[in-house]
């Protein structure tokens, strides 16, 4: 795209398509507001940027000047950030247009987007099902063809899992590849902004645009932006590990068939495929659900009715600060967020710290060692299913948090170890998308994307298996 007229056409078309988002409750920003802003942004966008005129939707836990940032929570209803997240600043610098804020589980806690205070997002192919979560709104918009790409966030799989459920590409970069400045903190040692795309290339070029150093985030690596690889002719020279722990006996048979087909294709493409073992995998979900709530309980202490969002004084007037906290937090946080705060403060409390939090940190180190052992033995990439089943029914896991948590079993390991990972569509089972996951070595996203490009061309991703 080259001139302002084209950016304007793109903005108008995106605004028209966004009306579809209403049907599945994917967007939290009012349509009129997005349309107006898109047209303004198109007029002001940087011509010549690599994403010039590209509409990109942004998860509601990433700060933007344009729209409110509520994190899917009542406690931040109407909150407007005074600054853009660095990823958003970089998108704008590349000429992209911010196409509104997307629905998500409250503070990104969940795997189905049912924990949003603003109602659940529906799966774009089947309204009775969930789109995955917590970045379900972003995934649904991309899957429905409303926007070519969107930002999500990952603490424990929240981009890859919904990408898998919705049949699109979702990438979680290496921890520290993308600045977290302006990403509302959930679990700071795990959080990374990730991207959704209709294709590997769209997701890759948005990731490339938002990656790279940022003086505002001390945990962000001092590195140049990611450079995209070219589409390879074959995968000759690649050694791909298939970890047996990711193929348990109770894996959905359709998911297994889709993965078997990919393994066959990887071999046909010239890769060496080898079975490997990551022996501590079964401890990843319990480890994650100690560390993430611990960090969340600390990060969420800032929502007290004093600094951000609506304030309820609890009837005691300004002088009674405890009543103010109680009333604001009591009304502002939903059930899942409270559960996390309670679990988090419990595992960090003096009597239980050693038994839970310290133990979880030790398990985290063992998980990292598992991956190192495999990569040290010449494996370049791992291939696994992204999720144990295709998209589940709305309400199915809502009453049983542990079942909900278990749907993260194959994705949370990459967050705990900081490794780059992505999901791409590898087939359909009874019409529902199935995702396959690639996990790479730290900061070697280019290798992972190379394999993804090859698979994207070779795998019949919308066919039944
Ligand atoms: N489903 C996980 C959780 O509920 C992951 C969330 C995320 O990645 N933001 O914590």
JSON list of N, CA, C and O in Angstrom, two decimals, residues 200 232 235 240 261-263 265-267 269 383 424-426 436-438 448-461:
[
{"chain": "A", "resi": 200, "resn": "UNK", "atom": "N", "xyz": [1.25, -17.42, 8.60]},
{"chain": "A", "resi": 200, "resn": "UNK", "atom": "CA", "xyz": [2.52, -17.33, 9.31]},
{"chain": "A", "resi": 200, "resn": "UNK", "atom": "C", "xyz": [3.18, -15.98, 8.99]},
{"chain": "A", "resi": 200, "resn": "UNK", "atom": "O", "xyz": [3.73, -15.31, 9.86]},
{"chain": "A", "resi": 232, "resn": "UNK", "atom": "N", "xyz": [11.34, -21.78, 3.15]},
{"chain": "A", "resi": 232, "resn": "UNK", "atom": "CA", "xyz": [12.34, -22.76, 2.72]},
{"chain": "A", "resi": 232, "resn": "UNK", "atom": "C", "xyz": [11.78, -23.75, 1.69]},
{"chain": "A", "resi": 232, "resn": "UNK", "atom": "O", "xyz": [10.57, -23.98, 1.64]},
{"chain": "A", "resi": 235, "resn": "UNK", "atom": "N", "xyz": [12.84, -29.01, 4.58]},
{"chain": "A", "resi": 235, "resn": "UNK", "atom": "CA", "xyz": [13.30, -28.91, 5.97]},
{"chain": "A", "resi": 235, "resn": "UNK", "atom": "C", "xyz": [14.53, -29.79, 6.20]},
{"chain": "A", "resi": 235, "resn": "UNK", "atom": "O", "xyz": [14.79, -30.24, 7.32]},
{"chain": "A", "resi": 240, "resn": "UNK", "atom": "N", "xyz": [13.66, -32.52, 14.37]},
{"chain": "A", "resi": 240, "resn": "UNK", "atom": "CA", "xyz": [12.46, -32.15, 15.12]},
{"chain": "A", "resi": 240, "resn": "UNK", "atom": "C", "xyz": [12.17, -33.21, 16.17]},
{"chain": "A", "resi": 240, "resn": "UNK", "atom": "O", "xyz": [12.05, -34.40, 15.86]},
{"chain": "A", "resi": 261, "resn": "UNK", "atom": "N", "xyz": [-0.28, -36.89, 11.04]},
{"chain": "A", "resi": 261, "resn": "UNK", "atom": "CA", "xyz": [-0.15, -36.46, 9.64]},
{"chain": "A", "resi": 261, "resn": "UNK", "atom": "C", "xyz": [0.98, -35.42, 9.50]},
{"chain": "A", "resi": 261, "resn": "UNK", "atom": "O", "xyz": [1.75, -35.47, 8.55]},
{"chain": "A", "resi": 262, "resn": "UNK", "atom": "N", "xyz": [1.06, -34.50, 10.45]},
{"chain": "A", "resi": 262, "resn": "UNK", "atom": "CA", "xyz": [2.13, -33.49, 10.39]},
{"chain": "A", "resi": 262, "resn": "UNK", "atom": "C", "xyz": [3.50, -34.16, 10.49]},
{"chain": "A", "resi": 262, "resn": "UNK", "atom": "O", "xyz": [4.44, -33.80, 9.77]},
{"chain": "A", "resi": 263, "resn": "UNK", "atom": "N", "xyz": [3.61, -35.14, 11.37]},
{"chain": "A", "resi": 263, "resn": "UNK", "atom": "CA", "xyz": [4.91, -35.82, 11.55]},
{"chain": "A", "resi": 263, "resn": "UNK", "atom": "C", "xyz": [5.34, -36.48, 10.24]},
{"chain": "A", "resi": 263, "resn": "UNK", "atom": "O", "xyz": [6.50, -36.38, 9.82]},
{"chain": "A", "resi": 265, "resn": "UNK", "atom": "N", "xyz": [4.42, -35.50, 7.26]},
{"chain": "A", "resi": 265, "resn": "UNK", "atom": "CA", "xyz": [4.77, -34.41, 6.33]},
{"chain": "A", "resi": 265, "resn": "UNK", "atom": "C", "xyz": [6.16, -33.84, 6.65]},
{"chain": "A", "resi": 265, "resn": "UNK", "atom": "O", "xyz": [6.95, -33.55, 5.74]},
{"chain": "A", "resi": 266, "resn": "UNK", "atom": "N", "xyz": [6.47, -33.71, 7.94]},
{"chain": "A", "resi": 266, "resn": "UNK", "atom": "CA", "xyz": [7.80, -33.21, 8.33]},
{"chain": "A", "resi": 266, "resn": "UNK", "atom": "C", "xyz": [8.88, -34.10, 7.74]},
{"chain": "A", "resi": 266, "resn": "UNK", "atom": "O", "xyz": [9.88, -33.62, 7.20]},
{"chain": "A", "resi": 267, "resn": "UNK", "atom": "N", "xyz": [8.65, -35.41, 7.82]},
{"chain": "A", "resi": 267, "resn": "UNK", "atom": "CA", "xyz": [9.64, -36.36, 7.24]},
{"chain": "A", "resi": 267, "resn": "UNK", "atom": "C", "xyz": [9.72, -36.19, 5.73]},
{"chain": "A", "resi": 267, "resn": "UNK", "atom": "O", "xyz": [10.81, -36.16, 5.16]},
{"chain": "A", "resi": 269, "resn": "UNK", "atom": "N", "xyz": [9.25, -33.63, 4.10]},
{"chain": "A", "resi": 269, "resn": "UNK", "atom": "CA", "xyz": [9.94, -32.37, 3.80]},
{"chain": "A", "resi": 269, "resn": "UNK", "atom": "C", "xyz": [11.45, -32.46, 4.06]},
{"chain": "A", "resi": 269, "resn": "UNK", "atom": "O", "xyz": [12.18, -31.48, 3.88]},
{"chain": "A", "resi": 383, "resn": "UNK", "atom": "N", "xyz": [7.83, -30.57, 18.15]},
{"chain": "A", "resi": 383, "resn": "UNK", "atom": "CA", "xyz": [6.47, -30.52, 17.62]},
{"chain": "A", "resi": 383, "resn": "UNK", "atom": "C", "xyz": [5.53, -31.26, 18.56]},
{"chain": "A", "resi": 383, "resn": "UNK", "atom": "O", "xyz": [5.81, -32.37, 18.99]},
{"chain": "A", "resi": 424, "resn": "UNK", "atom": "N", "xyz": [-0.07, -23.49, 14.88]},
{"chain": "A", "resi": 424, "resn": "UNK", "atom": "CA", "xyz": [-0.60, -23.26, 13.53]},
{"chain": "A", "resi": 424, "resn": "UNK", "atom": "C", "xyz": [-1.63, -24.32, 13.20]},
{"chain": "A", "resi": 424, "resn": "UNK", "atom": "O", "xyz": [-1.61, -25.42, 13.77]},
{"chain": "A", "resi": 425, "resn": "UNK", "atom": "N", "xyz": [-2.60, -23.98, 12.34]},
{"chain": "A", "resi": 425, "resn": "UNK", "atom": "CA", "xyz": [-3.69, -24.91, 12.07]},
{"chain": "A", "resi": 425, "resn": "UNK", "atom": "C", "xyz": [-3.20, -26.13, 11.29]},
{"chain": "A", "resi": 425, "resn": "UNK", "atom": "O", "xyz": [-2.45, -25.98, 10.33]},
{"chain": "A", "resi": 426, "resn": "UNK", "atom": "N", "xyz": [-3.62, -27.34, 11.73]},
{"chain": "A", "resi": 426, "resn": "UNK", "atom": "CA", "xyz": [-3.12, -28.56, 11.07]},
{"chain": "A", "resi": 426, "resn": "UNK", "atom": "C", "xyz": [-4.26, -29.49, 10.66]},
{"chain": "A", "resi": 426, "resn": "UNK", "atom": "O", "xyz": [-4.02, -30.66, 10.37]},
{"chain": "A", "resi": 436, "resn": "UNK", "atom": "N", "xyz": [-1.33, -27.34, 15.84]},
{"chain": "A", "resi": 436, "resn": "UNK", "atom": "CA", "xyz": [-0.07, -28.02, 16.15]},
{"chain": "A", "resi": 436, "resn": "UNK", "atom": "C", "xyz": [0.90, -26.98, 16.69]},
{"chain": "A", "resi": 436, "resn": "UNK", "atom": "O", "xyz": [0.88, -25.82, 16.26]},
{"chain": "A", "resi": 437, "resn": "UNK", "atom": "N", "xyz": [1.74, -27.40, 17.63]},
{"chain": "A", "resi": 437, "resn": "UNK", "atom": "CA", "xyz": [2.65, -26.44, 18.26]},
{"chain": "A", "resi": 437, "resn": "UNK", "atom": "C", "xyz": [4.11, -26.72, 17.90]},
{"chain": "A", "resi": 437, "resn": "UNK", "atom": "O", "xyz": [4.55, -27.87, 17.88]},
{"chain": "A", "resi": 438, "resn": "UNK", "atom": "N", "xyz": [4.84, -25.65, 17.62]},
{"chain": "A", "resi": 438, "resn": "UNK", "atom": "CA", "xyz": [6.30, -25.73, 17.48]},
{"chain": "A", "resi": 438, "resn": "UNK", "atom": "C", "xyz": [6.90, -24.97, 18.65]},
{"chain": "A", "resi": 438, "resn": "UNK", "atom": "O", "xyz": [6.45, -23.87, 18.99]},
{"chain": "A", "resi": 448, "resn": "UNK", "atom": "N", "xyz": [12.03, -21.37, 13.97]},
{"chain": "A", "resi": 448, "resn": "UNK", "atom": "CA", "xyz": [10.65, -21.84, 14.21]},
{"chain": "A", "resi": 448, "resn": "UNK", "atom": "C", "xyz": [9.75, -21.39, 13.06]},
{"chain": "A", "resi": 448, "resn": "UNK", "atom": "O", "xyz": [8.92, -22.16, 12.55]},
{"chain": "A", "resi": 449, "resn": "UNK", "atom": "N", "xyz": [9.93, -20.15, 12.63]},
{"chain": "A", "resi": 449, "resn": "UNK", "atom": "CA", "xyz": [9.09, -19.61, 11.55]},
{"chain": "A", "resi": 449, "resn": "UNK", "atom": "C", "xyz": [9.40, -20.29, 10.22]},
{"chain": "A", "resi": 449, "resn": "UNK", "atom": "O", "xyz": [8.51, -20.49, 9.39]},
{"chain": "A", "resi": 450, "resn": "UNK", "atom": "N", "xyz": [10.65, -20.67, 10.03]},
{"chain": "A", "resi": 450, "resn": "UNK", "atom": "CA", "xyz": [11.02, -21.36, 8.80]},
{"chain": "A", "resi": 450, "resn": "UNK", "atom": "C", "xyz": [10.24, -22.67, 8.69]},
{"chain": "A", "resi": 450, "resn": "UNK", "atom": "O", "xyz": [9.64, -22.98, 7.66]},
{"chain": "A", "resi": 451, "resn": "UNK", "atom": "N", "xyz": [10.25, -23.43, 9.79]},
{"chain": "A", "resi": 451, "resn": "UNK", "atom": "CA", "xyz": [9.51, -24.70, 9.80]},
{"chain": "A", "resi": 451, "resn": "UNK", "atom": "C", "xyz": [8.01, -24.44, 9.63]},
{"chain": "A", "resi": 451, "resn": "UNK", "atom": "O", "xyz": [7.31, -25.18, 8.93]},
{"chain": "A", "resi": 452, "resn": "UNK", "atom": "N", "xyz": [7.53, -23.36, 10.25]},
{"chain": "A", "resi": 452, "resn": "UNK", "atom": "CA", "xyz": [6.10, -23.04, 10.14]},
{"chain": "A", "resi": 452, "resn": "UNK", "atom": "C", "xyz": [5.72, -22.69, 8.70]},
{"chain": "A", "resi": 452, "resn": "UNK", "atom": "O", "xyz": [4.66, -23.10, 8.20]},
{"chain": "A", "resi": 453, "resn": "UNK", "atom": "N", "xyz": [6.58, -21.93, 8.03]},
{"chain": "A", "resi": 453, "resn": "UNK", "atom": "CA", "xyz": [6.32, -21.60, 6.62]},
{"chain": "A", "resi": 453, "resn": "UNK", "atom": "C", "xyz": [6.18, -22.88, 5.79]},
{"chain": "A", "resi": 453, "resn": "UNK", "atom": "O", "xyz": [5.28, -23.02, 4.96]},
{"chain": "A", "resi": 454, "resn": "UNK", "atom": "N", "xyz": [7.11, -23.82, 6.03]},
{"chain": "A", "resi": 454, "resn": "UNK", "atom": "CA", "xyz": [7.10, -25.06, 5.26]},
{"chain": "A", "resi": 454, "resn": "UNK", "atom": "C", "xyz": [5.83, -25.86, 5.55]},
{"chain": "A", "resi": 454, "resn": "UNK", "atom": "O", "xyz": [5.19, -26.39, 4.64]},
{"chain": "A", "resi": 455, "resn": "UNK", "atom": "N", "xyz": [5.47, -25.94, 6.84]},
{"chain": "A", "resi": 455, "resn": "UNK", "atom": "CA", "xyz": [4.27, -26.71, 7.19]},
{"chain": "A", "resi": 455, "resn": "UNK", "atom": "C", "xyz": [3.01, -26.05, 6.65]},
{"chain": "A", "resi": 455, "resn": "UNK", "atom": "O", "xyz": [2.08, -26.72, 6.20]},
{"chain": "A", "resi": 456, "resn": "UNK", "atom": "N", "xyz": [2.98, -24.74, 6.72]},
{"chain": "A", "resi": 456, "resn": "UNK", "atom": "CA", "xyz": [1.79, -24.02, 6.24]},
{"chain": "A", "resi": 456, "resn": "UNK", "atom": "C", "xyz": [1.50, -24.37, 4.77]},
{"chain": "A", "resi": 456, "resn": "UNK", "atom": "O", "xyz": [0.36, -24.51, 4.36]},
{"chain": "A", "resi": 457, "resn": "UNK", "atom": "N", "xyz": [2.59, -24.52, 4.00]},
{"chain": "A", "resi": 457, "resn": "UNK", "atom": "CA", "xyz": [2.40, -24.84, 2.59]},
{"chain": "A", "resi": 457, "resn": "UNK", "atom": "C", "xyz": [1.98, -26.30, 2.38]},
{"chain": "A", "resi": 457, "resn": "UNK", "atom": "O", "xyz": [1.26, -26.61, 1.44]},
{"chain": "A", "resi": 458, "resn": "UNK", "atom": "N", "xyz": [2.47, -27.18, 3.27]},
{"chain": "A", "resi": 458, "resn": "UNK", "atom": "CA", "xyz": [2.32, -28.61, 3.01]},
{"chain": "A", "resi": 458, "resn": "UNK", "atom": "C", "xyz": [1.12, -29.26, 3.71]},
{"chain": "A", "resi": 458, "resn": "UNK", "atom": "O", "xyz": [0.64, -30.30, 3.28]},
{"chain": "A", "resi": 459, "resn": "UNK", "atom": "N", "xyz": [0.64, -28.66, 4.79]},
{"chain": "A", "resi": 459, "resn": "UNK", "atom": "CA", "xyz": [-0.43, -29.32, 5.57]},
{"chain": "A", "resi": 459, "resn": "UNK", "atom": "C", "xyz": [-1.81, -28.83, 5.10]},
{"chain": "A", "resi": 459, "resn": "UNK", "atom": "O", "xyz": [-2.04, -27.62, 5.03]},
{"chain": "A", "resi": 460, "resn": "UNK", "atom": "N", "xyz": [-2.72, -29.74, 4.78]},
{"chain": "A", "resi": 460, "resn": "UNK", "atom": "CA", "xyz": [-4.07, -29.32, 4.40]},
{"chain": "A", "resi": 460, "resn": "UNK", "atom": "C", "xyz": [-4.84, -28.88, 5.65]},
{"chain": "A", "resi": 460, "resn": "UNK", "atom": "O", "xyz": [-5.58, -29.65, 6.25]},
{"chain": "A", "resi": 461, "resn": "UNK", "atom": "N", "xyz": [-4.67, -27.62, 6.02]},
{"chain": "A", "resi": 461, "resn": "UNK", "atom": "CA", "xyz": [-5.06, -27.18, 7.35]},
{"chain": "A", "resi": 461, "resn": "UNK", "atom": "C", "xyz": [-6.56, -27.03, 7.58]},
{"chain": "A", "resi": 461, "resn": "UNK", "atom": "O", "xyz": [-7.01, -26.94, 8.71]}
]
